Coordinates of C-alpha atoms in Angstrom, one line a residue:
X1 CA 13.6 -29.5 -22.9
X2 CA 11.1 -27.3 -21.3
X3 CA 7.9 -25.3 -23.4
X4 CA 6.5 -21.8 -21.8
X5 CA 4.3 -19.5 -22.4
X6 CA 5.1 -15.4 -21.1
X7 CA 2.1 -13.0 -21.6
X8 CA 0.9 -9.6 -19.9
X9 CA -2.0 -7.7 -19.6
X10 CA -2.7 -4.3 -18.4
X11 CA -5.0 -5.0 -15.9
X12 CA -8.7 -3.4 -14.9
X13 CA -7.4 0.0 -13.2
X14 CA -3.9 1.0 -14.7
X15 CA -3.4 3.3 -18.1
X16 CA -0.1 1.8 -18.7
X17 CA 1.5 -1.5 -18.9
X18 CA 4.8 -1.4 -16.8
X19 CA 5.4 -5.5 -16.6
X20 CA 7.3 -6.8 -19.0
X21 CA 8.2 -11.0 -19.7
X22 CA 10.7 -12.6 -21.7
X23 CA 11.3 -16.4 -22.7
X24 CA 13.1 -18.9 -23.9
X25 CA 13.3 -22.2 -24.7
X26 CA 16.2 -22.2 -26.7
X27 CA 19.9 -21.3 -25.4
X28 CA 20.7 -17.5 -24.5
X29 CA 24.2 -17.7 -24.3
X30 CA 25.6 -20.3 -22.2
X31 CA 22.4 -20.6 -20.8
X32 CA 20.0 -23.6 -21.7
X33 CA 17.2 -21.1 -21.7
X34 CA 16.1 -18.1 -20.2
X35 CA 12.4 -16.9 -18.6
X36 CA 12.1 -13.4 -16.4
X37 CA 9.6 -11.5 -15.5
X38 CA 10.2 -7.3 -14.4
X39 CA 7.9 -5.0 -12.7
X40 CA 9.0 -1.4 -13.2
X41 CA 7.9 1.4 -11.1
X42 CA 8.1 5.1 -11.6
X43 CA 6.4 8.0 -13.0
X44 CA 4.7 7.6 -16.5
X45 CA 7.3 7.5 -19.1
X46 CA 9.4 5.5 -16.7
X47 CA 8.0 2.1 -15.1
X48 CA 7.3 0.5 -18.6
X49 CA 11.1 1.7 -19.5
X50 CA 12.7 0.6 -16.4
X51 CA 11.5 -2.9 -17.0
X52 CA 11.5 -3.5 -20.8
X53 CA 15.2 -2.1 -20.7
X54 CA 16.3 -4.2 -17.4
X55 CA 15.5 -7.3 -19.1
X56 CA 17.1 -5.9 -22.8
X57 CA 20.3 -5.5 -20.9
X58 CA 20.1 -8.8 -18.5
X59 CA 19.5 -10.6 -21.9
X60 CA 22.4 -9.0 -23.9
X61 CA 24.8 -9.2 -20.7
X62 CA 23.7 -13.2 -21.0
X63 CA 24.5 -13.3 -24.6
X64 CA 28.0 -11.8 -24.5
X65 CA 29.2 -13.9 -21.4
X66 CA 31.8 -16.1 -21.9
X67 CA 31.2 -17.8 -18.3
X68 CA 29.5 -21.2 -18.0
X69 CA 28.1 -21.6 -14.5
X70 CA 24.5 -20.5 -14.7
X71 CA 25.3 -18.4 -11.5
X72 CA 27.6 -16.2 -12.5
X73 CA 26.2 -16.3 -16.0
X74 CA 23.3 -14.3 -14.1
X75 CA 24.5 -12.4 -11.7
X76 CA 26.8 -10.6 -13.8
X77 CA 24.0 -10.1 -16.2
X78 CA 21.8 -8.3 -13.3
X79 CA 24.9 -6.6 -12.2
X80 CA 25.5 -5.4 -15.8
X81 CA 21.9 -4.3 -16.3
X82 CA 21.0 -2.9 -12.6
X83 CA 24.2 0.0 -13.2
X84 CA 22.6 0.2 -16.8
X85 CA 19.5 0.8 -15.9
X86 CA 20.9 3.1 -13.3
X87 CA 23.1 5.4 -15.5
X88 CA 19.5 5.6 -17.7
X89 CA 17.5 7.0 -14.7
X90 CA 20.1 9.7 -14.6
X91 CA 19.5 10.6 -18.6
X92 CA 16.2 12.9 -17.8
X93 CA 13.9 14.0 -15.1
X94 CA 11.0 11.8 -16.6
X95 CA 13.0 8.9 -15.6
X96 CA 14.3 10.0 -12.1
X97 CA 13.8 7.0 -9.2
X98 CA 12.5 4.5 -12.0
X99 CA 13.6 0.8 -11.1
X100 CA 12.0 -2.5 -11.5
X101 CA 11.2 -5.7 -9.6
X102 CA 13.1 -8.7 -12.1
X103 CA 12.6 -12.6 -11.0
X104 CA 14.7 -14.9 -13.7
X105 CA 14.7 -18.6 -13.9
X106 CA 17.4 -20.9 -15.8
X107 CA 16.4 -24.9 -16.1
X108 CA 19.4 -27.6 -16.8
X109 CA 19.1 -31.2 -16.6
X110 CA 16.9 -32.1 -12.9
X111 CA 18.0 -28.9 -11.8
X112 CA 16.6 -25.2 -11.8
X113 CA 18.4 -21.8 -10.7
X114 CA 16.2 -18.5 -9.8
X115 CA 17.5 -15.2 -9.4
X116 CA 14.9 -12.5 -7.3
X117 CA 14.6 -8.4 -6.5
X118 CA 11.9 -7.2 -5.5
X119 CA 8.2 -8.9 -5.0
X120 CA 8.3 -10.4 -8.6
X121 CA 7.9 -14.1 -7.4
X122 CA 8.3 -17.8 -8.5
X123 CA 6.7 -20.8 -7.6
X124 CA 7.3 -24.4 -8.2
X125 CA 3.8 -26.5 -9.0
X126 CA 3.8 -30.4 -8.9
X127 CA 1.3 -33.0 -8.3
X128 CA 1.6 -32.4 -4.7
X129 CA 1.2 -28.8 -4.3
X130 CA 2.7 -25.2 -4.8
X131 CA 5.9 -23.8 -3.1
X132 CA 7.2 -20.3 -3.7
X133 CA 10.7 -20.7 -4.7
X134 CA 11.8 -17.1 -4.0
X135 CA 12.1 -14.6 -1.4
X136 CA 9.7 -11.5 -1.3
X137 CA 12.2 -8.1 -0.9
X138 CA 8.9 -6.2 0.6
X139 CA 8.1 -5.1 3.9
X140 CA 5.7 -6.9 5.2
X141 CA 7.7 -10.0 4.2
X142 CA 10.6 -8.7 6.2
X143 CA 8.0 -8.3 8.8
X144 CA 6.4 -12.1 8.4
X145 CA 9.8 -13.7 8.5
X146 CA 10.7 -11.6 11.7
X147 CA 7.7 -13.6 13.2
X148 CA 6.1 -9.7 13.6
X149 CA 3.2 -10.7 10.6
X150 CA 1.7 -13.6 9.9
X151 CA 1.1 -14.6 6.2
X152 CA -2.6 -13.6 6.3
X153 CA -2.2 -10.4 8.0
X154 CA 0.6 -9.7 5.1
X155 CA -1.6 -10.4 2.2
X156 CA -4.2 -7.5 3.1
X157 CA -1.3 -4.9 4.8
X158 CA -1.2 -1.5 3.6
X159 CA 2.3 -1.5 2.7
X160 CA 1.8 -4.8 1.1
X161 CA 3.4 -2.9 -2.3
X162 CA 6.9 -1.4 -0.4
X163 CA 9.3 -2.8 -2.0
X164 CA 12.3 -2.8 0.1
X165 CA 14.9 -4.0 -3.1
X166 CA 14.8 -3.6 -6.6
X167 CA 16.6 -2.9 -9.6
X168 CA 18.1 0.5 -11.3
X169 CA 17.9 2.6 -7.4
X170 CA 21.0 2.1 -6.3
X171 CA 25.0 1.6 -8.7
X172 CA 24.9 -1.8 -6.9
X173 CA 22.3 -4.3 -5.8
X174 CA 22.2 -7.4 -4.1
X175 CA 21.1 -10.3 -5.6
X176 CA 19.5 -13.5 -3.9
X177 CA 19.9 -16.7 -6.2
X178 CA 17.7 -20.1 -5.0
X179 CA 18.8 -23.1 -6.8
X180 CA 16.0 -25.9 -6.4
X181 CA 15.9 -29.1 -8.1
X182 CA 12.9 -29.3 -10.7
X183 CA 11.1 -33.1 -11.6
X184 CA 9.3 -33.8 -14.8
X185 CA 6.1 -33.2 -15.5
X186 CA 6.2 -29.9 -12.8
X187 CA 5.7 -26.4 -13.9
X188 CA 7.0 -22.9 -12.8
X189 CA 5.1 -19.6 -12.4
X190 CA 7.2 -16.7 -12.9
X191 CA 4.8 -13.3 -12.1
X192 CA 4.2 -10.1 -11.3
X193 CA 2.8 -9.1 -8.0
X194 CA -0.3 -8.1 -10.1
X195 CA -1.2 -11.8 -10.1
X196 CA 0.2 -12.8 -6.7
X197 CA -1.7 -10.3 -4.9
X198 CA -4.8 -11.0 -7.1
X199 CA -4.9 -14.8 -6.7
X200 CA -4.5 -17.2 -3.2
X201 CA -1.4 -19.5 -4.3
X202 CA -3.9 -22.7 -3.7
X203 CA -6.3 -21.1 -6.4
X204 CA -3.0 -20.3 -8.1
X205 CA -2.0 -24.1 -7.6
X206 CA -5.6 -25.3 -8.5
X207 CA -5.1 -23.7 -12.3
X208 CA -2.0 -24.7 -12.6
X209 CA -2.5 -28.2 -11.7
X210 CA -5.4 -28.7 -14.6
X211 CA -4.3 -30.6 -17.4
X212 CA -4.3 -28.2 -20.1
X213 CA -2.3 -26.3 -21.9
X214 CA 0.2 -24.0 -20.5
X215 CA -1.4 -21.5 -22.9
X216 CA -4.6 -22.2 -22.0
X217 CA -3.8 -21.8 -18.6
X218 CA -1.8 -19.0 -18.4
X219 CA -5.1 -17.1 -19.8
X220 CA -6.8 -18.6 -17.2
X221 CA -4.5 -17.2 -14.5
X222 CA -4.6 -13.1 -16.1
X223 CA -8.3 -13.7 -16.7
X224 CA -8.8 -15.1 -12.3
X225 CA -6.4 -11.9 -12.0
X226 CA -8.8 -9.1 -13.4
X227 CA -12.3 -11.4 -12.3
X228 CA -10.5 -10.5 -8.4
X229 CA -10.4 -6.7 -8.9
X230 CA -7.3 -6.2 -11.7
X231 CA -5.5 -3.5 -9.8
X232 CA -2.4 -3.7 -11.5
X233 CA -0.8 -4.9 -14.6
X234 CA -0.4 -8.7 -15.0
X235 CA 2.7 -11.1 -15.7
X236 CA 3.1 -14.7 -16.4
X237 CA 5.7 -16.9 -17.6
X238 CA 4.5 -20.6 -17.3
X239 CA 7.1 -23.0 -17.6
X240 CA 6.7 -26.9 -18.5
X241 CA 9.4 -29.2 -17.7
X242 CA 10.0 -31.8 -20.0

C-alpha cells in the first residue's frame, strides 16, 4: 500500500497554471494505483487544457482496459489519450500546437513501472540517495547523453526548456517505460520541470529524506521552488511506499 500527496502551484512569474497532477492510492482499473504528473504547453487557453485533458483521457483509457499487465495497461492509455488530445488541438485555433509533457508511475508488490514524455521527471529517494528514474526528452539531455554537455553545463543552457517529445503534436508518440524495483520505506517524486529546474536533486533529496510527512514535505518542495526564483508553475506528486 502506498500514501501520496499531488499538489500544484502557479509559481512567482506565470498568470496561468498549466501543470496538472493526479493520484491514487486505490486501484484505477487493473492498476494497483495510479500517480502522473502533465506539463502542457501552448498559447493561453491551451497549455492548462492540453494537460488536464491528457491525464482525463490516460485515466479513463486505464479504467476501461480490460488488459492486466501494467505495461500495456499504460501504454495503450497514452496511446489512447496522445491521438485524443491530438484530434482536440485540431477543434479551434486557440488550441493549435498545444501538447503536454506527462510522467506516470504504477507501484505493485517490490516493484514500480514509470512511463515518460517530455521533461516531466521521476526520481526514486531512499536512505542512500536520489536517482532519477526517467529519461529527459529535451535537448540538452540529448546533448549530455551524447557526451556533447555535461550535466552542469545542461542545467543553466538556454534551451534548457526544448522539449524534443511530448504529448498531443504528433497522431502517434513514442513512449519510453522504465520499470525499477521500489524497497519500503523509499519515496518517489513525480514533478514538473518547474521544480526540477528550480531545486539541485541533492537539495531535492535533502527534503525528501526528512522524516516528516509527505504533506508536509511536499509544501516544503513548492515553497524551495518559488524561494529559488518561481519561474514556472509547480508539480508534485510524492509517493510513500509502504
Amino acid at each position: 500500500m502506498q500514501i501520496s500527496v499531488a499538489m500544484t502551484d502557479i509559481g512567482r512569474r506565470r498568470k496561468v497554471n498549466q501543470d496538472y497532477v493526479y493520484a491514487s492510492d486505490r486501484p484505477v482499473g487493473n492498476l494497483p494505483n495510479l500517480y502522473i504528473v502533465a506539463d502542457g504547453m501552448g498559447g493561453h487557453k491551451a497549455g492548462d487544457l492540453a494537460s488536464s485533458y491528457a491525464v482525463q483521457k490516460v485515466v479513463e483509457a486505464v479504467q476501461r482496459c480490460a488488459d492486466t499487465r501494467p505495461a500495456l495497461i499504460l501504454q495503450k492509455a497514452i496511446r489512447y489519450a496522445n491521438y485524443r488530445l491530438y484530434e482536440k488541438a485540431g477543434e479551434s485555433e486557440d488550441y493549435y500546437g498545444m501538447g503536454t509533457t506527462l510522467v506516470a508511475l504504477t507501484v505493485y508488490r517490490h516493484e514500480a513501472l514509470a512511463v515518460n514524455i517530455g521533461d516531466s521527471r521521476l526520481y526514486e529517494v531512499t536512505a542512500d540517495g536520489i536517482r532519477q528514474i526517467s529519461e529527459d526528452h529535451s535537448l540538452v539531455a540529448e546533448l549530455v547523453r551524447k557526451g556533447e554537455l555535461s550535466p552542469g553545463e545542461a542545467r543553466n543552457h538556454p534551451d534548457k526548456n526544448i522539449i524534443t517529445r511530448a504529448l498531443g503534436i504528433q497522431e502517434e508518440t513514442e513512449i519510453d517505460l522504465f520499470p525499477f524495483h521500489v524497497e519500503q520505506g523509499s519515496r518517489c517524486l513525480l514533478c514538473s520541470d518547474g521544480l526540477s529546474n528550480m531545486v539541485e536533486d541533492t537539495e531535492l533529496c535533502s527534503l525528501i529524506q526528512q522524516k516528516k510527512g509527505i504533506y508536509e514535505i511536499g509544501g516544503e518542495l513548492i515553497l524551495k521552488a518559488n524561494q529559488h526564483g518561481g519561474t514556472d508553475n509547480i508539480a508534485v506528486v510524492l509517493v510513500e511506499i509502504e
